[in-house]
Amino acid sequence: MVRKVLLIMTVLLLSVSLGFSNTKFKESESKEEYSIPKVYFEGNINEMYDKSDERKIKLKYESNDINFEGYASIKIQGSSSLRYEKKNYTIKLYDDENLENKKTIDFGWGKQSKYCLKANWIDKTHARNVVTAKLVGEVQEKYSLFESSPNNGAIDGFPVEIYINDEFLGVYTWNIPKDAWMFDMDENNPNHLVVVAEEWSDNTLFKEEPRLGSWEFEVGEPTEENLNKFKRLANFIMYSDDETFENEFRDYLDLNATLNYFIIMEFAELQDNVTKNLILVTYDGIIWSPTLYDLDSSWGTSPWGTSKLDYYNSYDYLASTLWQRVSEVFKGEIANRYFELRKNILTKEHVMNLFYDFENMIPRESFKKEEARWTLIPGYSYTQIEKFLDIRIPLIDDKMKKRKES
């Protein structure tokens, strides 16, 4: 009885500290039963400003179930986030100091050596990116997409504390990287390609022929042959008439993946995913599947984390030729898919429970250290997400109902 009372008190205290209202969500395990993994770096990572700056560090990882030591190459990761005070990092693990023998560790996604450490600078909860990706994974799984990939073609991750030369660096999430293994791809297969939009521009909005620089190959070489495979898709999006776009769509794009992307983008107000961060994946060089990445600008917060978006008027996804055409040509399919997902995945209770479960993985003491170390870190609490859902869900429900009736 005493233990149950203590557990309830812990949950209530956590709800207050993170800004929950009186809405009742499922109880999770006490934070006291979870020990956040700790990662210790030895080396120099000062003044890293360019992604080409790759350095060597010594690394020790400690958790309840995984413990190891080794070495790693480390470089900063991201695009607009490069200017933030707290950096993201990509690391590759090695057994030896010469960085010749890869060290592979299974964190639940199979044995791999390359990982991403996300600073989550614009989100003081550290939850939006990973939790939204978990939601994406659930939706993709429902329609049997990316079945051989961890989290069905979306990133996954868990919180850690990182120390550099025995000084606290911050709370991070240890994530699946934007890499071939995220999509269960063979880098030697010429038809396995991943293309990513690096900016918001006419080029990535499919208003002009794609070019390198605006688009980057994350998997596959940036050859003329590979670029032409992508141009085939872009030309279809830009120049086909509506009848051809509808009838031949499946010869260019996976419809299930496209519908899922569009619906989650609108439901969670993913302003930063209309074009920038759009990932397009192909396993045969012909049919492409869009998938979501970099999801911290979500649930009504701006890409800078310092302001809230208008929960009613959304963002201008119609600026993209792709999403404008999908919105018009497949309005019935979008509405039907949305209401299927609203039954048990896209619900307020389910979304908030995902956030609640994740945040129970970060001890309160870790948040205190984070706030002391990074006093200017922006973002909003869970109260803001809950209020967003209260406004956004009825709004999108009504919008989808009108799509279905039109």
mmCIF file of N, CA, C and O in Angstrom, residues 302-388:
data_model
loop_
_atom_site.group_PDB
_atom_site.id
_atom_site.type_symbol
_atom_site.label_atom_id
_atom_site.label_comp_id
_atom_site.label_asym_id
_atom_site.label_seq_id
_atom_site.Cartn_x
_atom_site.Cartn_y
_atom_site.Cartn_z
ATOM 1 N N SER A 302 7.648 26.452 -33.081
ATOM 2 C CA SER A 302 8.403 26.915 -34.242
ATOM 3 C C SER A 302 9.726 26.170 -34.361
ATOM 4 O O SER A 302 10.181 25.535 -33.412
ATOM 5 N N PRO A 303 10.382 26.251 -35.532
ATOM 6 C CA PRO A 303 11.688 25.610 -35.707
ATOM 7 C C PRO A 303 12.789 26.211 -34.839
ATOM 8 O O PRO A 303 13.893 25.687 -34.819
ATOM 9 N N TRP A 304 12.476 27.295 -34.137
ATOM 10 C CA TRP A 304 13.472 27.920 -33.248
ATOM 11 C C TRP A 304 13.164 27.627 -31.787
ATOM 12 O O TRP A 304 13.954 27.936 -30.914
ATOM 13 N N GLY A 305 12.010 27.047 -31.509
ATOM 14 C CA GLY A 305 11.656 26.681 -30.153
ATOM 15 C C GLY A 305 11.307 27.844 -29.256
ATOM 16 O O GLY A 305 10.957 27.650 -28.092
ATOM 17 N N THR A 306 11.386 29.050 -29.778
ATOM 18 C CA THR A 306 11.167 30.245 -28.957
ATOM 19 C C THR A 306 9.776 30.829 -29.126
ATOM 20 O O THR A 306 9.434 31.799 -28.464
ATOM 21 N N SER A 307 8.991 30.273 -30.021
ATOM 22 C CA SER A 307 7.642 30.796 -30.248
ATOM 23 C C SER A 307 6.690 29.665 -30.615
ATOM 24 O O SER A 307 7.112 28.607 -31.069
ATOM 25 N N LYS A 308 5.408 29.918 -30.412
ATOM 26 C CA LYS A 308 4.374 28.958 -30.762
ATOM 27 C C LYS A 308 3.791 29.306 -32.125
ATOM 28 O O LYS A 308 3.723 30.471 -32.497
ATOM 29 N N LEU A 309 3.357 28.311 -32.843
ATOM 30 C CA LEU A 309 2.704 28.539 -34.123
ATOM 31 C C LEU A 309 1.214 28.759 -33.921
ATOM 32 O O LEU A 309 0.665 28.475 -32.855
ATOM 33 N N ASP A 310 0.566 29.241 -34.955
ATOM 34 C CA ASP A 310 -0.886 29.386 -34.949
ATOM 35 C C ASP A 310 -1.492 27.993 -35.097
ATOM 36 O O ASP A 310 -1.335 27.345 -36.129
ATOM 37 N N TYR A 311 -2.153 27.505 -34.057
ATOM 38 C CA TYR A 311 -2.688 26.140 -34.078
ATOM 39 C C TYR A 311 -3.805 25.964 -35.100
ATOM 40 O O TYR A 311 -4.156 24.849 -35.466
ATOM 41 N N TYR A 312 -4.379 27.059 -35.555
ATOM 42 C CA TYR A 312 -5.535 26.996 -36.448
ATOM 43 C C TYR A 312 -5.146 27.018 -37.927
ATOM 44 O O TYR A 312 -5.683 26.275 -38.738
ATOM 45 N N ASN A 313 -4.223 27.886 -38.294
ATOM 46 C CA ASN A 313 -3.981 28.146 -39.716
ATOM 47 C C ASN A 313 -2.834 27.357 -40.316
ATOM 48 O O ASN A 313 -2.574 27.446 -41.503
ATOM 49 N N SER A 314 -2.139 26.606 -39.484
ATOM 50 C CA SER A 314 -1.118 25.691 -39.967
ATOM 51 C C SER A 314 -0.015 26.419 -40.721
ATOM 52 O O SER A 314 0.263 27.587 -40.503
ATOM 53 N N TYR A 315 0.608 25.725 -41.643
ATOM 54 C CA TYR A 315 1.741 26.207 -42.413
ATOM 55 C C TYR A 315 1.369 26.100 -43.882
ATOM 56 O O TYR A 315 0.345 25.518 -44.243
ATOM 57 N N ASP A 316 2.195 26.603 -44.743
ATOM 58 C CA ASP A 316 1.859 26.633 -46.163
ATOM 59 C C ASP A 316 2.383 25.384 -46.877
ATOM 60 O O ASP A 316 3.309 25.454 -47.669
ATOM 61 N N TYR A 317 1.768 24.216 -46.605
ATOM 62 C CA TYR A 317 2.205 23.011 -47.310
ATOM 63 C C TYR A 317 1.827 23.067 -48.786
ATOM 64 O O TYR A 317 2.409 22.365 -49.624
ATOM 65 N N LEU A 318 0.857 23.929 -49.127
ATOM 66 C CA LEU A 318 0.472 24.055 -50.534
ATOM 67 C C LEU A 318 1.557 24.746 -51.356
ATOM 68 O O LEU A 318 1.482 24.779 -52.579
ATOM 69 N N ALA A 319 2.583 25.289 -50.685
ATOM 70 C CA ALA A 319 3.713 25.857 -51.421
ATOM 71 C C ALA A 319 4.460 24.775 -52.188
ATOM 72 O O ALA A 319 5.096 25.036 -53.205
ATOM 73 N N SER A 320 4.373 23.540 -51.705
ATOM 74 C CA SER A 320 5.036 22.418 -52.366
ATOM 75 C C SER A 320 4.143 21.845 -53.453
ATOM 76 O O SER A 320 2.984 21.495 -53.204
ATOM 77 N N THR A 321 4.683 21.737 -54.650
ATOM 78 C CA THR A 321 3.914 21.139 -55.751
ATOM 79 C C THR A 321 3.501 19.718 -55.415
ATOM 80 O O THR A 321 2.380 19.298 -55.727
ATOM 81 N N LEU A 322 4.374 18.980 -54.751
ATOM 82 C CA LEU A 322 4.044 17.606 -54.367
ATOM 83 C C LEU A 322 2.826 17.578 -53.451
ATOM 84 O O LEU A 322 1.837 16.893 -53.741
ATOM 85 N N TRP A 323 2.865 18.314 -52.352
ATOM 86 C CA TRP A 323 1.777 18.226 -51.378
ATOM 87 C C TRP A 323 0.509 18.908 -51.871
ATOM 88 O O TRP A 323 -0.603 18.479 -51.533
ATOM 89 N N GLN A 324 0.653 19.926 -52.682
ATOM 90 C CA GLN A 324 -0.526 20.573 -53.255
ATOM 91 C C GLN A 324 -1.276 19.599 -54.157
ATOM 92 O O GLN A 324 -2.503 19.469 -54.090
ATOM 93 N N ARG A 325 -0.528 18.852 -54.966
ATOM 94 C CA ARG A 325 -1.173 17.922 -55.900
ATOM 95 C C ARG A 325 -1.741 16.710 -55.164
ATOM 96 O O ARG A 325 -2.842 16.236 -55.477
ATOM 97 N N VAL A 326 -1.010 16.193 -54.191
ATOM 98 C CA VAL A 326 -1.519 15.077 -53.402
ATOM 99 C C VAL A 326 -2.795 15.493 -52.676
ATOM 100 O O VAL A 326 -3.781 14.748 -52.634
ATOM 101 N N SER A 327 -2.802 16.697 -52.126
ATOM 102 C CA SER A 327 -3.964 17.216 -51.402
ATOM 103 C C SER A 327 -5.202 17.286 -52.281
ATOM 104 O O SER A 327 -6.314 16.983 -51.833
ATOM 105 N N GLU A 328 -5.040 17.667 -53.535
ATOM 106 C CA GLU A 328 -6.167 17.819 -54.443
ATOM 107 C C GLU A 328 -6.610 16.500 -55.059
ATOM 108 O O GLU A 328 -7.803 16.189 -55.108
ATOM 109 N N VAL A 329 -5.659 15.713 -55.522
ATOM 110 C CA VAL A 329 -5.981 14.509 -56.292
ATOM 111 C C VAL A 329 -6.424 13.355 -55.392
ATOM 112 O O VAL A 329 -7.277 12.547 -55.765
ATOM 113 N N PHE A 330 -5.867 13.285 -54.178
ATOM 114 C CA PHE A 330 -6.161 12.147 -53.295
ATOM 115 C C PHE A 330 -6.892 12.588 -52.023
ATOM 116 O O PHE A 330 -6.688 12.021 -50.950
ATOM 117 N N LYS A 331 -7.759 13.581 -52.140
ATOM 118 C CA LYS A 331 -8.430 14.101 -50.951
ATOM 119 C C LYS A 331 -9.277 13.042 -50.255
ATOM 120 O O LYS A 331 -9.325 12.986 -49.016
ATOM 121 N N GLY A 332 -9.955 12.190 -51.014
ATOM 122 C CA GLY A 332 -10.773 11.133 -50.413
ATOM 123 C C GLY A 332 -9.917 10.104 -49.704
ATOM 124 O O GLY A 332 -10.234 9.666 -48.587
ATOM 125 N N GLU A 333 -8.814 9.704 -50.343
ATOM 126 C CA GLU A 333 -7.904 8.725 -49.738
ATOM 127 C C GLU A 333 -7.272 9.280 -48.462
ATOM 128 O O GLU A 333 -7.101 8.557 -47.474
ATOM 129 N N ILE A 334 -6.932 10.571 -48.483
ATOM 130 C CA ILE A 334 -6.354 11.208 -47.291
ATOM 131 C C ILE A 334 -7.353 11.168 -46.138
ATOM 132 O O ILE A 334 -7.012 10.796 -45.010
ATOM 133 N N ALA A 335 -8.584 11.548 -46.404
ATOM 134 C CA ALA A 335 -9.607 11.580 -45.354
ATOM 135 C C ALA A 335 -9.877 10.192 -44.787
ATOM 136 O O ALA A 335 -9.960 10.011 -43.561
ATOM 137 N N ASN A 336 -10.020 9.200 -45.666
ATOM 138 C CA ASN A 336 -10.285 7.836 -45.194
ATOM 139 C C ASN A 336 -9.125 7.320 -44.339
ATOM 140 O O ASN A 336 -9.344 6.684 -43.292
ATOM 141 N N ARG A 337 -7.893 7.565 -44.776
ATOM 142 C CA ARG A 337 -6.722 7.128 -44.023
ATOM 143 C C ARG A 337 -6.666 7.832 -42.662
ATOM 144 O O ARG A 337 -6.392 7.206 -41.643
ATOM 145 N N TYR A 338 -6.961 9.104 -42.659
ATOM 146 C CA TYR A 338 -6.923 9.874 -41.419
ATOM 147 C C TYR A 338 -7.901 9.307 -40.390
ATOM 148 O O TYR A 338 -7.529 9.093 -39.221
ATOM 149 N N PHE A 339 -9.120 9.045 -40.806
ATOM 150 C CA PHE A 339 -10.114 8.560 -39.846
ATOM 151 C C PHE A 339 -9.823 7.121 -39.409
ATOM 152 O O PHE A 339 -10.202 6.726 -38.296
ATOM 153 N N GLU A 340 -9.129 6.353 -40.226
ATOM 154 C CA GLU A 340 -8.640 5.039 -39.774
ATOM 155 C C GLU A 340 -7.644 5.216 -38.623
ATOM 156 O O GLU A 340 -7.706 4.512 -37.613
ATOM 157 N N LEU A 341 -6.726 6.164 -38.788
ATOM 158 C CA LEU A 341 -5.692 6.391 -37.785
ATOM 159 C C LEU A 341 -6.240 7.059 -36.530
ATOM 160 O O LEU A 341 -5.682 6.891 -35.435
ATOM 161 N N ARG A 342 -7.323 7.798 -36.682
ATOM 162 C CA ARG A 342 -7.908 8.485 -35.528
ATOM 163 C C ARG A 342 -8.543 7.509 -34.537
ATOM 164 O O ARG A 342 -8.755 7.840 -33.365
ATOM 165 N N LYS A 343 -8.806 6.281 -34.967
ATOM 166 C CA LYS A 343 -9.466 5.308 -34.096
ATOM 167 C C LYS A 343 -8.603 4.959 -32.882
ATOM 168 O O LYS A 343 -9.123 4.835 -31.770
ATOM 169 N N ASN A 344 -7.281 4.782 -33.087
ATOM 170 C CA ASN A 344 -6.479 4.352 -31.941
ATOM 171 C C ASN A 344 -5.047 4.882 -31.905
ATOM 172 O O ASN A 344 -4.376 4.773 -30.884
ATOM 173 N N ILE A 345 -4.569 5.487 -33.002
ATOM 174 C CA ILE A 345 -3.194 5.986 -33.013
ATOM 175 C C ILE A 345 -3.166 7.499 -32.874
ATOM 176 O O ILE A 345 -2.481 8.041 -31.996
ATOM 177 N N LEU A 346 -3.908 8.200 -33.695
ATOM 178 C CA LEU A 346 -3.911 9.663 -33.651
ATOM 179 C C LEU A 346 -4.996 10.150 -32.690
ATOM 180 O O LEU A 346 -5.951 10.827 -33.061
ATOM 181 N N THR A 347 -4.818 9.800 -31.426
ATOM 182 C CA THR A 347 -5.722 10.264 -30.373
ATOM 183 C C THR A 347 -4.904 11.067 -29.363
ATOM 184 O O THR A 347 -3.702 10.852 -29.199
ATOM 185 N N LYS A 348 -5.576 11.953 -28.684
ATOM 186 C CA LYS A 348 -4.884 12.753 -27.669
ATOM 187 C C LYS A 348 -4.285 11.861 -26.588
ATOM 188 O O LYS A 348 -3.126 12.033 -26.180
ATOM 189 N N GLU A 349 -5.061 10.906 -26.124
ATOM 190 C CA GLU A 349 -4.588 10.041 -25.042
ATOM 191 C C GLU A 349 -3.338 9.269 -25.458
ATOM 192 O O GLU A 349 -2.355 9.196 -24.711
ATOM 193 N N HIS A 350 -3.359 8.711 -26.667
ATOM 194 C CA HIS A 350 -2.215 7.906 -27.114
ATOM 195 C C HIS A 350 -0.974 8.772 -27.302
ATOM 196 O O HIS A 350 0.124 8.396 -26.877
ATOM 197 N N VAL A 351 -1.141 9.928 -27.935
ATOM 198 C CA VAL A 351 0.007 10.817 -28.151
ATOM 199 C C VAL A 351 0.606 11.248 -26.819
ATOM 200 O O VAL A 351 1.819 11.182 -26.607
ATOM 201 N N MET A 352 -0.234 11.667 -25.877
ATOM 202 C CA MET A 352 0.279 12.127 -24.595
ATOM 203 C C MET A 352 0.916 10.996 -23.803
ATOM 204 O O MET A 352 1.902 11.200 -23.087
ATOM 205 N N ASN A 353 0.380 9.796 -23.913
ATOM 206 C CA ASN A 353 1.001 8.665 -23.219
ATOM 207 C C ASN A 353 2.382 8.351 -23.763
ATOM 208 O O ASN A 353 3.284 7.963 -23.016
ATOM 209 N N LEU A 354 2.582 8.519 -25.073
ATOM 210 C CA LEU A 354 3.907 8.322 -25.651
ATOM 211 C C LEU A 354 4.892 9.341 -25.070
ATOM 212 O O LEU A 354 6.030 9.001 -24.724
ATOM 213 N N PHE A 355 4.453 10.589 -24.984
ATOM 214 C CA PHE A 355 5.310 11.608 -24.380
ATOM 215 C C PHE A 355 5.576 11.294 -22.910
ATOM 216 O O PHE A 355 6.710 11.421 -22.426
ATOM 217 N N TYR A 356 4.547 10.887 -22.217
ATOM 218 C CA TYR A 356 4.663 10.611 -20.785
ATOM 219 C C TYR A 356 5.646 9.465 -20.533
ATOM 220 O O TYR A 356 6.507 9.544 -19.646
ATOM 221 N N ASP A 357 5.539 8.408 -21.326
ATOM 222 C CA ASP A 357 6.450 7.272 -21.176
ATOM 223 C C ASP A 357 7.897 7.683 -21.414
ATOM 224 O O ASP A 357 8.801 7.275 -20.688
ATOM 225 N N PHE A 358 8.106 8.489 -22.444
ATOM 226 C CA PHE A 358 9.477 8.910 -22.749
ATOM 227 C C PHE A 358 10.049 9.768 -21.627
ATOM 228 O O PHE A 358 11.183 9.568 -21.184
ATOM 229 N N GLU A 359 9.257 10.704 -21.150
ATOM 230 C CA GLU A 359 9.792 11.637 -20.168
ATOM 231 C C GLU A 359 10.071 10.974 -18.832
ATOM 232 O O GLU A 359 10.901 11.435 -18.057
ATOM 233 N N ASN A 360 9.410 9.859 -18.558
ATOM 234 C CA ASN A 360 9.710 9.101 -17.352
ATOM 235 C C ASN A 360 11.099 8.469 -17.401
ATOM 236 O O ASN A 360 11.580 7.953 -16.391
ATOM 237 N N MET A 361 11.742 8.512 -18.560
ATOM 238 C CA MET A 361 13.083 7.967 -18.694
ATOM 239 C C MET A 361 14.165 8.975 -18.311
ATOM 240 O O MET A 361 15.350 8.634 -18.265
ATOM 241 N N ILE A 362 13.776 10.215 -18.058
ATOM 242 C CA ILE A 362 14.756 11.247 -17.704
ATOM 243 C C ILE A 362 14.540 11.649 -16.246
ATOM 244 O O ILE A 362 13.530 12.265 -15.913
ATOM 245 N N PRO A 363 15.468 11.318 -15.358
ATOM 246 C CA PRO A 363 15.309 11.694 -13.949
ATOM 247 C C PRO A 363 15.261 13.201 -13.770
ATOM 248 O O PRO A 363 15.832 13.956 -14.548
ATOM 249 N N ARG A 364 14.596 13.612 -12.737
ATOM 250 C CA ARG A 364 14.463 15.031 -12.458
ATOM 251 C C ARG A 364 15.829 15.695 -12.285
ATOM 252 O O ARG A 364 16.037 16.842 -12.676
ATOM 253 N N GLU A 365 16.739 14.969 -11.660
ATOM 254 C CA GLU A 365 18.068 15.522 -11.431
ATOM 255 C C GLU A 365 18.769 15.835 -12.746
ATOM 256 O O GLU A 365 19.536 16.798 -12.840
ATOM 257 N N SER A 366 18.506 15.042 -13.773
ATOM 258 C CA SER A 366 19.105 15.291 -15.094
ATOM 259 C C SER A 366 18.598 16.604 -15.672
ATOM 260 O O SER A 366 19.353 17.375 -16.269
ATOM 261 N N PHE A 367 17.295 16.867 -15.490
ATOM 262 C CA PHE A 367 16.742 18.137 -15.965
ATOM 263 C C PHE A 367 17.374 19.319 -15.226
ATOM 264 O O PHE A 367 17.653 20.357 -15.830
ATOM 265 N N LYS A 368 17.572 19.165 -13.938
ATOM 266 C CA LYS A 368 18.180 20.241 -13.157
ATOM 267 C C LYS A 368 19.584 20.552 -13.659
ATOM 268 O O LYS A 368 19.979 21.718 -13.797
ATOM 269 N N LYS A 369 20.363 19.509 -13.921
ATOM 270 C CA LYS A 369 21.730 19.703 -14.424
ATOM 271 C C LYS A 369 21.710 20.340 -15.807
ATOM 272 O O LYS A 369 22.541 21.190 -16.133
ATOM 273 N N GLU A 370 20.754 19.929 -16.626
ATOM 274 C CA GLU A 370 20.620 20.481 -17.974
ATOM 275 C C GLU A 370 20.302 21.978 -17.923
ATOM 276 O O GLU A 370 20.893 22.787 -18.649
ATOM 277 N N GLU A 371 19.364 22.339 -17.062
ATOM 278 C CA GLU A 371 18.978 23.744 -16.950
ATOM 279 C C GLU A 371 20.115 24.608 -16.418
ATOM 280 O O GLU A 371 20.257 25.770 -16.801
ATOM 281 N N ALA A 372 20.933 24.028 -15.534
ATOM 282 C CA ALA A 372 22.073 24.773 -15.003
ATOM 283 C C ALA A 372 23.182 24.920 -16.040
ATOM 284 O O ALA A 372 23.844 25.958 -16.119
ATOM 285 N N ARG A 373 23.361 23.891 -16.854
ATOM 286 C CA ARG A 373 24.427 23.910 -17.867
ATOM 287 C C ARG A 373 24.050 24.752 -19.077
ATOM 288 O O ARG A 373 24.875 25.460 -19.653
ATOM 289 N N TRP A 374 22.786 24.674 -19.502
ATOM 290 C CA TRP A 374 22.328 25.383 -20.704
ATOM 291 C C TRP A 374 21.170 26.287 -20.310
ATOM 292 O O TRP A 374 20.002 25.934 -20.468
ATOM 293 N N THR A 375 21.488 27.454 -19.807
ATOM 294 C CA THR A 375 20.471 28.349 -19.240
ATOM 295 C C THR A 375 19.562 28.961 -20.295
ATOM 296 O O THR A 375 18.468 29.421 -19.971
ATOM 297 N N LEU A 376 19.985 28.971 -21.548
ATOM 298 C CA LEU A 376 19.201 29.614 -22.605
ATOM 299 C C LEU A 376 18.420 28.619 -23.463
ATOM 300 O O LEU A 376 17.829 29.000 -24.470
ATOM 301 N N ILE A 377 18.398 27.347 -23.085
ATOM 302 C CA ILE A 377 17.709 26.351 -23.914
ATOM 303 C C ILE A 377 16.214 26.675 -23.968
ATOM 304 O O ILE A 377 15.582 26.901 -22.937
ATOM 305 N N PRO A 378 15.641 26.779 -25.165
ATOM 306 C CA PRO A 378 14.223 27.164 -25.304
ATOM 307 C C PRO A 378 13.297 25.954 -25.279
ATOM 308 O O PRO A 378 13.713 24.830 -25.000
ATOM 309 N N GLY A 379 12.058 26.192 -25.622
ATOM 310 C CA GLY A 379 11.095 25.111 -25.726
ATOM 311 C C GLY A 379 9.915 25.296 -24.792
ATOM 312 O O GLY A 379 9.881 26.212 -23.973
ATOM 313 N N TYR A 380 8.942 24.375 -24.911
ATOM 314 C CA TYR A 380 7.713 24.446 -24.132
ATOM 315 C C TYR A 380 7.440 23.104 -23.473
ATOM 316 O O TYR A 380 7.897 22.059 -23.932
ATOM 317 N N SER A 381 6.655 23.146 -22.402
ATOM 318 C CA SER A 381 6.358 21.947 -21.625
ATOM 319 C C SER A 381 5.242 21.138 -22.279
ATOM 320 O O SER A 381 4.693 21.512 -23.317
ATOM 321 N N TYR A 382 4.863 20.061 -21.613
ATOM 322 C CA TYR A 382 3.792 19.214 -22.120
ATOM 323 C C TYR A 382 2.436 19.910 -22.095
ATOM 324 O O TYR A 382 1.533 19.528 -22.834
ATOM 325 N N THR A 383 2.272 20.902 -21.230
ATOM 326 C CA THR A 383 1.013 21.642 -21.204
ATOM 327 C C THR A 383 0.721 22.244 -22.567
ATOM 328 O O THR A 383 -0.422 22.234 -23.042
ATOM 329 N N GLN A 384 1.761 22.768 -23.213
ATOM 330 C CA GLN A 384 1.592 23.357 -24.542
ATOM 331 C C GLN A 384 1.153 22.294 -25.551
ATOM 332 O O GLN A 384 0.290 22.540 -26.399
ATOM 333 N N ILE A 385 1.720 21.096 -25.482
ATOM 334 C CA ILE A 385 1.337 20.022 -26.413
ATOM 335 C C ILE A 385 -0.111 19.627 -26.194
ATOM 336 O O ILE A 385 -0.887 19.440 -27.146
ATOM 337 N N GLU A 386 -0.492 19.518 -24.935
ATOM 338 C CA GLU A 386 -1.872 19.130 -24.626
ATOM 339 C C GLU A 386 -2.869 20.170 -25.119
ATOM 340 O O GLU A 386 -3.915 19.830 -25.703
ATOM 341 N N LYS A 387 -2.552 21.439 -24.914
ATOM 342 C CA LYS A 387 -3.432 22.508 -25.403
ATOM 343 C C LYS A 387 -3.497 22.504 -26.928
ATOM 344 O O LYS A 387 -4.554 22.739 -27.520
ATOM 345 N N PHE A 388 -2.356 22.239 -27.548
ATOM 346 C CA PHE A 388 -2.321 22.154 -29.005
ATOM 347 C C PHE A 388 -3.276 21.071 -29.499
ATOM 348 O O PHE A 388 -4.063 21.288 -30.430
#
